[in-house]
PDB file of N, CA and C in Angstrom:
ATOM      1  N   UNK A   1       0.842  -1.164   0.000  1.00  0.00           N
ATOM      2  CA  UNK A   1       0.000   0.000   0.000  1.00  0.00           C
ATOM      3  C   UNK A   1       0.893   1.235   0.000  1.00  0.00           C
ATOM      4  N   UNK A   2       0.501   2.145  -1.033  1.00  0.00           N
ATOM      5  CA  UNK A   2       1.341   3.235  -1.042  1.00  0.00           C
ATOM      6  C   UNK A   2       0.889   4.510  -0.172  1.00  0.00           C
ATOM      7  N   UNK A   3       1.386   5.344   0.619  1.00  0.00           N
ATOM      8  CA  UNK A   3       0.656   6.930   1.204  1.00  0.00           C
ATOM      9  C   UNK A   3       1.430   8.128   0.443  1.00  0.00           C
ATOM     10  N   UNK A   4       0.423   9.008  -0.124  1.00  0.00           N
ATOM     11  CA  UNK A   4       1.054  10.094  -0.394  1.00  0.00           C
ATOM     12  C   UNK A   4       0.427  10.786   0.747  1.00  0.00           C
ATOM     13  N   UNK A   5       1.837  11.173   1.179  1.00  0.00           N
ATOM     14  CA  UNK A   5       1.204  12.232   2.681  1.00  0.00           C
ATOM     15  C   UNK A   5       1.804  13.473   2.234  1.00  0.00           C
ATOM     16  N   UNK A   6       0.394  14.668   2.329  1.00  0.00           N
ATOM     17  CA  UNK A   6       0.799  15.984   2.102  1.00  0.00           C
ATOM     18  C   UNK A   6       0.438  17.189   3.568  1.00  0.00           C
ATOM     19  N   UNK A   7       1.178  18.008   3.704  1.00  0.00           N
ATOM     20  CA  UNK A   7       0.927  18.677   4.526  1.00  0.00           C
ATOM     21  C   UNK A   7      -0.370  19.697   3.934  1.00  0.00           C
ATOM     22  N   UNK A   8      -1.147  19.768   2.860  1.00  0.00           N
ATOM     23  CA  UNK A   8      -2.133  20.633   2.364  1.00  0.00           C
ATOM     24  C   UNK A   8      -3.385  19.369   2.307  1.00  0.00           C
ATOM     25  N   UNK A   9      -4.866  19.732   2.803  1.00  0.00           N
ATOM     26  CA  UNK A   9      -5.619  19.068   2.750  1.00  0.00           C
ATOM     27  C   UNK A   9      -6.363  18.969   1.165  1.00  0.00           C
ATOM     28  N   UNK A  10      -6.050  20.357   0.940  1.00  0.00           N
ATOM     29  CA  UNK A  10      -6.447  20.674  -0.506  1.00  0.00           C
ATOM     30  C   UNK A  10      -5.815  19.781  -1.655  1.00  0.00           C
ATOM     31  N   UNK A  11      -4.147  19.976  -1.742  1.00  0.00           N
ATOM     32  CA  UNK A  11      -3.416  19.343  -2.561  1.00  0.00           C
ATOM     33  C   UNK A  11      -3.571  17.309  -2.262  1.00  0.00           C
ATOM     34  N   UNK A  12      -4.041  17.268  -1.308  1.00  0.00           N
ATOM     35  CA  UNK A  12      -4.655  15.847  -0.786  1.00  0.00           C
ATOM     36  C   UNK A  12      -5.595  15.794  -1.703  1.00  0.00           C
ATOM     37  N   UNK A  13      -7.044  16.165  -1.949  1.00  0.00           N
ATOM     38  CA  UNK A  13      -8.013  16.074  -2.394  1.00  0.00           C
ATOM     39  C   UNK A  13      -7.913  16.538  -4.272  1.00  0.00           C
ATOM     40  N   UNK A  14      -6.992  17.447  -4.150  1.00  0.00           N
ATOM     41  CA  UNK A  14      -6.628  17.560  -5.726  1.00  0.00           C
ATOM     42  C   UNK A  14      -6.117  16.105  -6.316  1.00  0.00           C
ATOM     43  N   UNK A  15      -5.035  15.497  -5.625  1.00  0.00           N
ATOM     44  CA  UNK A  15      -4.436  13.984  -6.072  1.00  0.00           C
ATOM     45  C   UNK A  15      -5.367  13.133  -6.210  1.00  0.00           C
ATOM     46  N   UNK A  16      -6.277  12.636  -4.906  1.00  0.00           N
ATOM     47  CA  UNK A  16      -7.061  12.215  -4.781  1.00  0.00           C
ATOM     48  C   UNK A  16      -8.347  12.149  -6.035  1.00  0.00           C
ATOM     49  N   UNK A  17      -8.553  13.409  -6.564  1.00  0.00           N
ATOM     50  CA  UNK A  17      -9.500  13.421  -7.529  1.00  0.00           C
ATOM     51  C   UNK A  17      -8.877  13.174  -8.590  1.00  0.00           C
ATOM     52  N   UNK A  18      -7.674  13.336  -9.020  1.00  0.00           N
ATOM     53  CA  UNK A  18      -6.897  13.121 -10.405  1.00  0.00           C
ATOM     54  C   UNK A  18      -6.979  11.459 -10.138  1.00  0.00           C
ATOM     55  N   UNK A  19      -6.694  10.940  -9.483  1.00  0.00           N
ATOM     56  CA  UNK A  19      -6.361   9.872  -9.399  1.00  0.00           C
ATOM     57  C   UNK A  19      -7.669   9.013  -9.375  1.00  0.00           C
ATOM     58  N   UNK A  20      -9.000   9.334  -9.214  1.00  0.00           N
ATOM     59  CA  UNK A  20     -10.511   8.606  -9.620  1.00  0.00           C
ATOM     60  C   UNK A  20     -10.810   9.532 -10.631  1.00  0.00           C
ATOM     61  N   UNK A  21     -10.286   9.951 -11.391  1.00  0.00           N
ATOM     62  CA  UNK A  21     -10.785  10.469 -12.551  1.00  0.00           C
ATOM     63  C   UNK A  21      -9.978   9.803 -13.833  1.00  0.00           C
ATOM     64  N   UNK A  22      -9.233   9.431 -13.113  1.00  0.00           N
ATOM     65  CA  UNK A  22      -7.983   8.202 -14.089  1.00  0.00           C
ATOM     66  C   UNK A  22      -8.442   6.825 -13.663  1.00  0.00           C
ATOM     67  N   UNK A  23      -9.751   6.687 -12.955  1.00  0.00           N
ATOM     68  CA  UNK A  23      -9.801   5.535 -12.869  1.00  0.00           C
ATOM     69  C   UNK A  23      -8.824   4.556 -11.916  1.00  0.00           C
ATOM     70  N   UNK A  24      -8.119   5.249 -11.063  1.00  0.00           N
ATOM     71  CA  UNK A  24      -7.368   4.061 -10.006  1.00  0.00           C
ATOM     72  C   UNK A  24      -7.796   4.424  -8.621  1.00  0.00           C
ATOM     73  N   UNK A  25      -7.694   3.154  -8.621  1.00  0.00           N
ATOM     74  CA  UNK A  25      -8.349   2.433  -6.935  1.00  0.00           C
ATOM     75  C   UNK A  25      -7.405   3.617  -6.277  1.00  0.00           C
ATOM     76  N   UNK A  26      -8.080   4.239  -5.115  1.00  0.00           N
ATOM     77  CA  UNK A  26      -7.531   5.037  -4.352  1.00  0.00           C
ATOM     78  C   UNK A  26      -8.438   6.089  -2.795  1.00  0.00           C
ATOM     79  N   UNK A  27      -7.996   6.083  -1.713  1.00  0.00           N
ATOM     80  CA  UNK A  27      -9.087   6.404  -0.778  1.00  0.00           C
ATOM     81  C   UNK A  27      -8.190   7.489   0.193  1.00  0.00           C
ATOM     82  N   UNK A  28      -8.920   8.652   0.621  1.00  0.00           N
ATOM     83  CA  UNK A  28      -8.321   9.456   1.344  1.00  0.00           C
ATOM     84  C   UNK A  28      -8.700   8.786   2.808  1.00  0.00           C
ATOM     85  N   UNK A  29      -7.282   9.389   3.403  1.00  0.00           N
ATOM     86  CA  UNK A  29      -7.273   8.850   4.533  1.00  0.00           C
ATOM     87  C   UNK A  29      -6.844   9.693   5.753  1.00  0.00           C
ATOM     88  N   UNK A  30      -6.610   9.848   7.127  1.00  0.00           N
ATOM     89  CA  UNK A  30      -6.053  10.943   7.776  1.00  0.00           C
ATOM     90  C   UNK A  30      -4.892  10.673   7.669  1.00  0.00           C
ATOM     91  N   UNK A  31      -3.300  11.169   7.858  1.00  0.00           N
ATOM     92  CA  UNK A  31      -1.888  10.902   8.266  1.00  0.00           C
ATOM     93  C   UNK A  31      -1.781  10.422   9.166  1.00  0.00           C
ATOM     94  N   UNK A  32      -0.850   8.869   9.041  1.00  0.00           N
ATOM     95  CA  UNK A  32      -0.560   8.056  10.377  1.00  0.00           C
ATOM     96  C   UNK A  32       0.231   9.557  11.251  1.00  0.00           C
ATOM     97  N   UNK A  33      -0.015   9.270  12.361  1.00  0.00           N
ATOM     98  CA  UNK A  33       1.043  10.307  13.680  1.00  0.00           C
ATOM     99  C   UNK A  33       2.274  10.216  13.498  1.00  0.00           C
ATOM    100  N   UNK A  34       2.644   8.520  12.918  1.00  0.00           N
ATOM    101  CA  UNK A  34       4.472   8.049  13.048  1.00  0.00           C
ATOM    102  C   UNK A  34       5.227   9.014  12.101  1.00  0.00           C
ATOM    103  N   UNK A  35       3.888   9.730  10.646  1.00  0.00           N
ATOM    104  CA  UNK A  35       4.745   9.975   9.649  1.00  0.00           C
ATOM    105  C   UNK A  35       4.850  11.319   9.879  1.00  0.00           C
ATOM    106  N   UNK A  36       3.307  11.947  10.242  1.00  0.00           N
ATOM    107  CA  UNK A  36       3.501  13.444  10.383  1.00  0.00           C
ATOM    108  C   UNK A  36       2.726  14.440  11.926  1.00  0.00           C
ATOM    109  N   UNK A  37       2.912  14.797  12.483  1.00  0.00           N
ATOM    110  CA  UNK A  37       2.524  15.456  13.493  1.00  0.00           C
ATOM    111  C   UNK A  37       0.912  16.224  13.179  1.00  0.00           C
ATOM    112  N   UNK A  38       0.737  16.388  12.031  1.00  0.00           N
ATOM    113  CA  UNK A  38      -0.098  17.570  11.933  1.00  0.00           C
ATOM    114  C   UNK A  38      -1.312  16.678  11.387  1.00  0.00           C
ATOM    115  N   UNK A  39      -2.473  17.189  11.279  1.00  0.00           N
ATOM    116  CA  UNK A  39      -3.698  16.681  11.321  1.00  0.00           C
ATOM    117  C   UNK A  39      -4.124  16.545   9.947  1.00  0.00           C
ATOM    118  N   UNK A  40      -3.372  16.158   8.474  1.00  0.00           N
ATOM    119  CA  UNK A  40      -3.457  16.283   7.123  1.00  0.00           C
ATOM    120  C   UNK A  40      -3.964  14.958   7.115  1.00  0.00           C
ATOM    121  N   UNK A  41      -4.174  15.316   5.851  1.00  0.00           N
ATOM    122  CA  UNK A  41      -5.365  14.115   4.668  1.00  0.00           C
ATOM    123  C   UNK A  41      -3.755  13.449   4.351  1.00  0.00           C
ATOM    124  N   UNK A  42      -3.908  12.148   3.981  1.00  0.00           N
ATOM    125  CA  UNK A  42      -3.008  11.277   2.958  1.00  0.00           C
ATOM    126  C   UNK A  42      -3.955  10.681   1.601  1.00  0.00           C
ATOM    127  N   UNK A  43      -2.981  10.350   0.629  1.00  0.00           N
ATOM    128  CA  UNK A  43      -3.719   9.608  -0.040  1.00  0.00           C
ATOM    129  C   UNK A  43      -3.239   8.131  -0.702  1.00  0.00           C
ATOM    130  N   UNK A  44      -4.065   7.198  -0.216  1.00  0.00           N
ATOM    131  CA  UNK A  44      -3.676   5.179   0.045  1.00  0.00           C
ATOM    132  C   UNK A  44      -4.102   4.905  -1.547  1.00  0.00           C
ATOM    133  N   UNK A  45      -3.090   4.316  -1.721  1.00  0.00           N
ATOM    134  CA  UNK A  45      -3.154   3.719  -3.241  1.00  0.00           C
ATOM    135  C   UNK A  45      -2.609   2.310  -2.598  1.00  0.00           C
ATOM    136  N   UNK A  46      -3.482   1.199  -3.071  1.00  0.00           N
ATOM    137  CA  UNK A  46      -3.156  -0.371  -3.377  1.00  0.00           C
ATOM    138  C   UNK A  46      -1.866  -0.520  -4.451  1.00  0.00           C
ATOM    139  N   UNK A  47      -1.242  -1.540  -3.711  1.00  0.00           N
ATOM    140  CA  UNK A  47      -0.101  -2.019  -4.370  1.00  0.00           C
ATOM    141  C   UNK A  47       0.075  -1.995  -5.756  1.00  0.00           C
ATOM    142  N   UNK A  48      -1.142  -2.577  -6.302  1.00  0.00           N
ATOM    143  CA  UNK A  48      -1.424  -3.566  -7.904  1.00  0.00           C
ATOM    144  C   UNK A  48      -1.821  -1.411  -9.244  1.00  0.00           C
ATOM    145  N   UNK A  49      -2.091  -0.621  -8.179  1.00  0.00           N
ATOM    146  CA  UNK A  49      -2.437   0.559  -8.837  1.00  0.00           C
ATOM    147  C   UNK A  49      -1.164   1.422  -9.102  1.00  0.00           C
ATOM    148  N   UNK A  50       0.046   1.050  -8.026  1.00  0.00           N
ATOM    149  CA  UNK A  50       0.834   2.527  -7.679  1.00  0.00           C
ATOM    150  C   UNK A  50       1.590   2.760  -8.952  1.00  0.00           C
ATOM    151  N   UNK A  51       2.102   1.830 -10.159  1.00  0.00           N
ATOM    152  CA  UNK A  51       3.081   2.547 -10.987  1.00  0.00           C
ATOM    153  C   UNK A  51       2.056   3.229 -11.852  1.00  0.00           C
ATOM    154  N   UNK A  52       0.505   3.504 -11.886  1.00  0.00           N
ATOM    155  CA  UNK A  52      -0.396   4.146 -12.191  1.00  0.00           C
ATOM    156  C   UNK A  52      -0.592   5.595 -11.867  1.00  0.00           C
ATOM    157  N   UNK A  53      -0.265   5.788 -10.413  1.00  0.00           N
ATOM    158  CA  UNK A  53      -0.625   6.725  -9.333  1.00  0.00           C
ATOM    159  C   UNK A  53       0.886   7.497  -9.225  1.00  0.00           C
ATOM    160  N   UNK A  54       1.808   6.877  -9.513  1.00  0.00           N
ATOM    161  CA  UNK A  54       2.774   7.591  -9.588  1.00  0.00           C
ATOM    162  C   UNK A  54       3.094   8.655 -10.863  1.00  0.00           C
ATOM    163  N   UNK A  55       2.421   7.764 -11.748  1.00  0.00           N
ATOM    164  CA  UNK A  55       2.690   8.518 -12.827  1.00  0.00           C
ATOM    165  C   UNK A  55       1.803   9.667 -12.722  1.00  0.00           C
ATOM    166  N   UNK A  56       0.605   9.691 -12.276  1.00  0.00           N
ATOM    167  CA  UNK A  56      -0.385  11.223 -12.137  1.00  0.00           C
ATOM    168  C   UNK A  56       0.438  12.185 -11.383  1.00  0.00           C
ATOM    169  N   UNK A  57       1.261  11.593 -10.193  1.00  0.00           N
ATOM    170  CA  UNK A  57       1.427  12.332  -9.224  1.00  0.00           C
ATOM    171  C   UNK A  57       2.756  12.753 -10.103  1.00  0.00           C
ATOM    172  N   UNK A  58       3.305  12.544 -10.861  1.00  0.00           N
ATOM    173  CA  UNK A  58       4.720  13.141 -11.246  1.00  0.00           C
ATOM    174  C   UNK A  58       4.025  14.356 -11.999  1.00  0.00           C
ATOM    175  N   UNK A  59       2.890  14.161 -12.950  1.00  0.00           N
ATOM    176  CA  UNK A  59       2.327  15.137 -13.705  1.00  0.00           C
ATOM    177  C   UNK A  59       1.786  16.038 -13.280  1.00  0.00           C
ATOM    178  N   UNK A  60       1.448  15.868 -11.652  1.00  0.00           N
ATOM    179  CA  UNK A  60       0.443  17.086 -10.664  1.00  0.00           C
ATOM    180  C   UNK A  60       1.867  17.656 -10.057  1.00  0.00           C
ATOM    181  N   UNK A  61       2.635  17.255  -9.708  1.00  0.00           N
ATOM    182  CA  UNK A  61       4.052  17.455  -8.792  1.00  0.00           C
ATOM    183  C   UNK A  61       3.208  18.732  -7.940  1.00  0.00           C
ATOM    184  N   UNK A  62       3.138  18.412  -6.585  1.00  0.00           N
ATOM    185  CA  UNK A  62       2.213  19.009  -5.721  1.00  0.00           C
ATOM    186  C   UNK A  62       3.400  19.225  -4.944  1.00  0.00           C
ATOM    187  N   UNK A  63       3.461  20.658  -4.757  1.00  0.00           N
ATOM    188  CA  UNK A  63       4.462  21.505  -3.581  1.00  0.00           C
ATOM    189  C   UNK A  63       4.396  21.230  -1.925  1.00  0.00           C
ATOM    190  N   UNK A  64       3.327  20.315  -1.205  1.00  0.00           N
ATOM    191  CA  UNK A  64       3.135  20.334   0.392  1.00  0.00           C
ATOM    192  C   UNK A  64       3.421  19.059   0.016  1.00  0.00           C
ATOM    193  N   UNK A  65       3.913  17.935  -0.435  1.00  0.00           N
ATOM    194  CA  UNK A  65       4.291  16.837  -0.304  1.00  0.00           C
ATOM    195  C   UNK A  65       5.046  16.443   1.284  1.00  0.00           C
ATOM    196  N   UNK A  66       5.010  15.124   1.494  1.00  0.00           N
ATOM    197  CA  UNK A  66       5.515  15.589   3.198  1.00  0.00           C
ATOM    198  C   UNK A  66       6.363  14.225   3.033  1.00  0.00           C
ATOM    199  N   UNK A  67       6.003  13.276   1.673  1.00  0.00           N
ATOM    200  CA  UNK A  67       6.654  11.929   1.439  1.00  0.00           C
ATOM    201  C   UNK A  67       5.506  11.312   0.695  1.00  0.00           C
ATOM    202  N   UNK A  68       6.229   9.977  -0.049  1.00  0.00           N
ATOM    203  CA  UNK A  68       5.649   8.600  -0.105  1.00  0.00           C
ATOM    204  C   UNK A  68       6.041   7.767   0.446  1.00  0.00           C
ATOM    205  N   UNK A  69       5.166   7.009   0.785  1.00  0.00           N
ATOM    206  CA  UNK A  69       5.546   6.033   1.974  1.00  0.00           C
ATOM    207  C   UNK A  69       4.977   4.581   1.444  1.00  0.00           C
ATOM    208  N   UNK A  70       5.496   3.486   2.277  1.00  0.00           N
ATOM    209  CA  UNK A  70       4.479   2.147   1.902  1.00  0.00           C
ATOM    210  C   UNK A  70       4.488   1.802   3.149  1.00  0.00           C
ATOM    211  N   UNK A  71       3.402   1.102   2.709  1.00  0.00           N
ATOM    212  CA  UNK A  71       2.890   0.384   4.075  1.00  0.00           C
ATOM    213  C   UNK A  71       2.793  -1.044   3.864  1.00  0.00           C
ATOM    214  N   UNK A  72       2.945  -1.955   4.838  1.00  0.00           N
ATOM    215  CA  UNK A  72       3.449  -3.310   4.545  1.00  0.00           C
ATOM    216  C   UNK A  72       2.479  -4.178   5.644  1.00  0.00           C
ATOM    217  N   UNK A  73       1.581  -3.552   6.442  1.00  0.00           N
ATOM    218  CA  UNK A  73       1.008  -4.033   7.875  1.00  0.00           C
ATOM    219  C   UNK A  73       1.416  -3.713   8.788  1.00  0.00           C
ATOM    220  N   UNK A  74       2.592  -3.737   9.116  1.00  0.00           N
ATOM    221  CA  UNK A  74       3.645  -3.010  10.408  1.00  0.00           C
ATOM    222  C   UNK A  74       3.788  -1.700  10.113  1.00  0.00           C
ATOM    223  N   UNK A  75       3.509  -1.364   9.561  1.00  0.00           N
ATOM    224  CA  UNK A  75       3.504   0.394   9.357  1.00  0.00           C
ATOM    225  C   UNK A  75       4.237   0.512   8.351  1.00  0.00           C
ATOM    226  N   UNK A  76       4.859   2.438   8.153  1.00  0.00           N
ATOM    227  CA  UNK A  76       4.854   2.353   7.211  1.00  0.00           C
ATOM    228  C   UNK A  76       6.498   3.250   6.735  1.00  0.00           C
ATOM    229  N   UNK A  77       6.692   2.721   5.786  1.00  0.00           N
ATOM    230  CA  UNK A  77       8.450   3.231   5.696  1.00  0.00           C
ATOM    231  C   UNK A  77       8.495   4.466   4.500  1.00  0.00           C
ATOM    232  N   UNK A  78       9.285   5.392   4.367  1.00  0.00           N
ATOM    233  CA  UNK A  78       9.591   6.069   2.894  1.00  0.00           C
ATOM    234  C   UNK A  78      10.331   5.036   2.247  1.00  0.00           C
ATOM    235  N   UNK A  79       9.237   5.333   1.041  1.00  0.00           N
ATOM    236  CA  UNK A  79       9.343   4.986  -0.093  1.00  0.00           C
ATOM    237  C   UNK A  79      10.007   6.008  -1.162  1.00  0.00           C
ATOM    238  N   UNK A  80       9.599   7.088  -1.058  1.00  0.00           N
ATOM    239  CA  UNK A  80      10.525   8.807  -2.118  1.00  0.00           C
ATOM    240  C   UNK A  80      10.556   9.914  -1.137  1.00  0.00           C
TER     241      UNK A  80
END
């Protein structure tokens, strides 16, 4: 499972919509605490979607980015 965690709730919901408007599996979520202190939106992309989701997100390149991360069950590590 991939997280794009952004410090903007907005730029959350901008990805978020590019990314069901392209048709990939994808669900907003709040930011685990481990990754960021502050009370932001992330956005969870499934494994089988992300070289999909990456590619939107290179084309949106969103300025409050805070990381990508994966998540594996045990939480979750940077990934970029």
């Amino acid at each position: 499972m991939f997280l794009f965690a952004f410090r903007s709730r907005t730029q959350s919901m901008k990805l978020y919509d590019l990314l069901r408007s392209g048709g990939i599996a994808c669900e907003i979520v709040n930011t685990p605490r481990d990754i960021a202190a502050s009370c932001g939106l992330s956005v969870r992309v499934p494994d089988e979607a992300g070289e999909r989701a990456f590619d939107v997100f290179e084309y949106y390149k969103p300025d409050t980015l805070i990381g990508v991360f994966y998540g594996d069950g045990r939480g979750y590590r940077r990934y970029r």
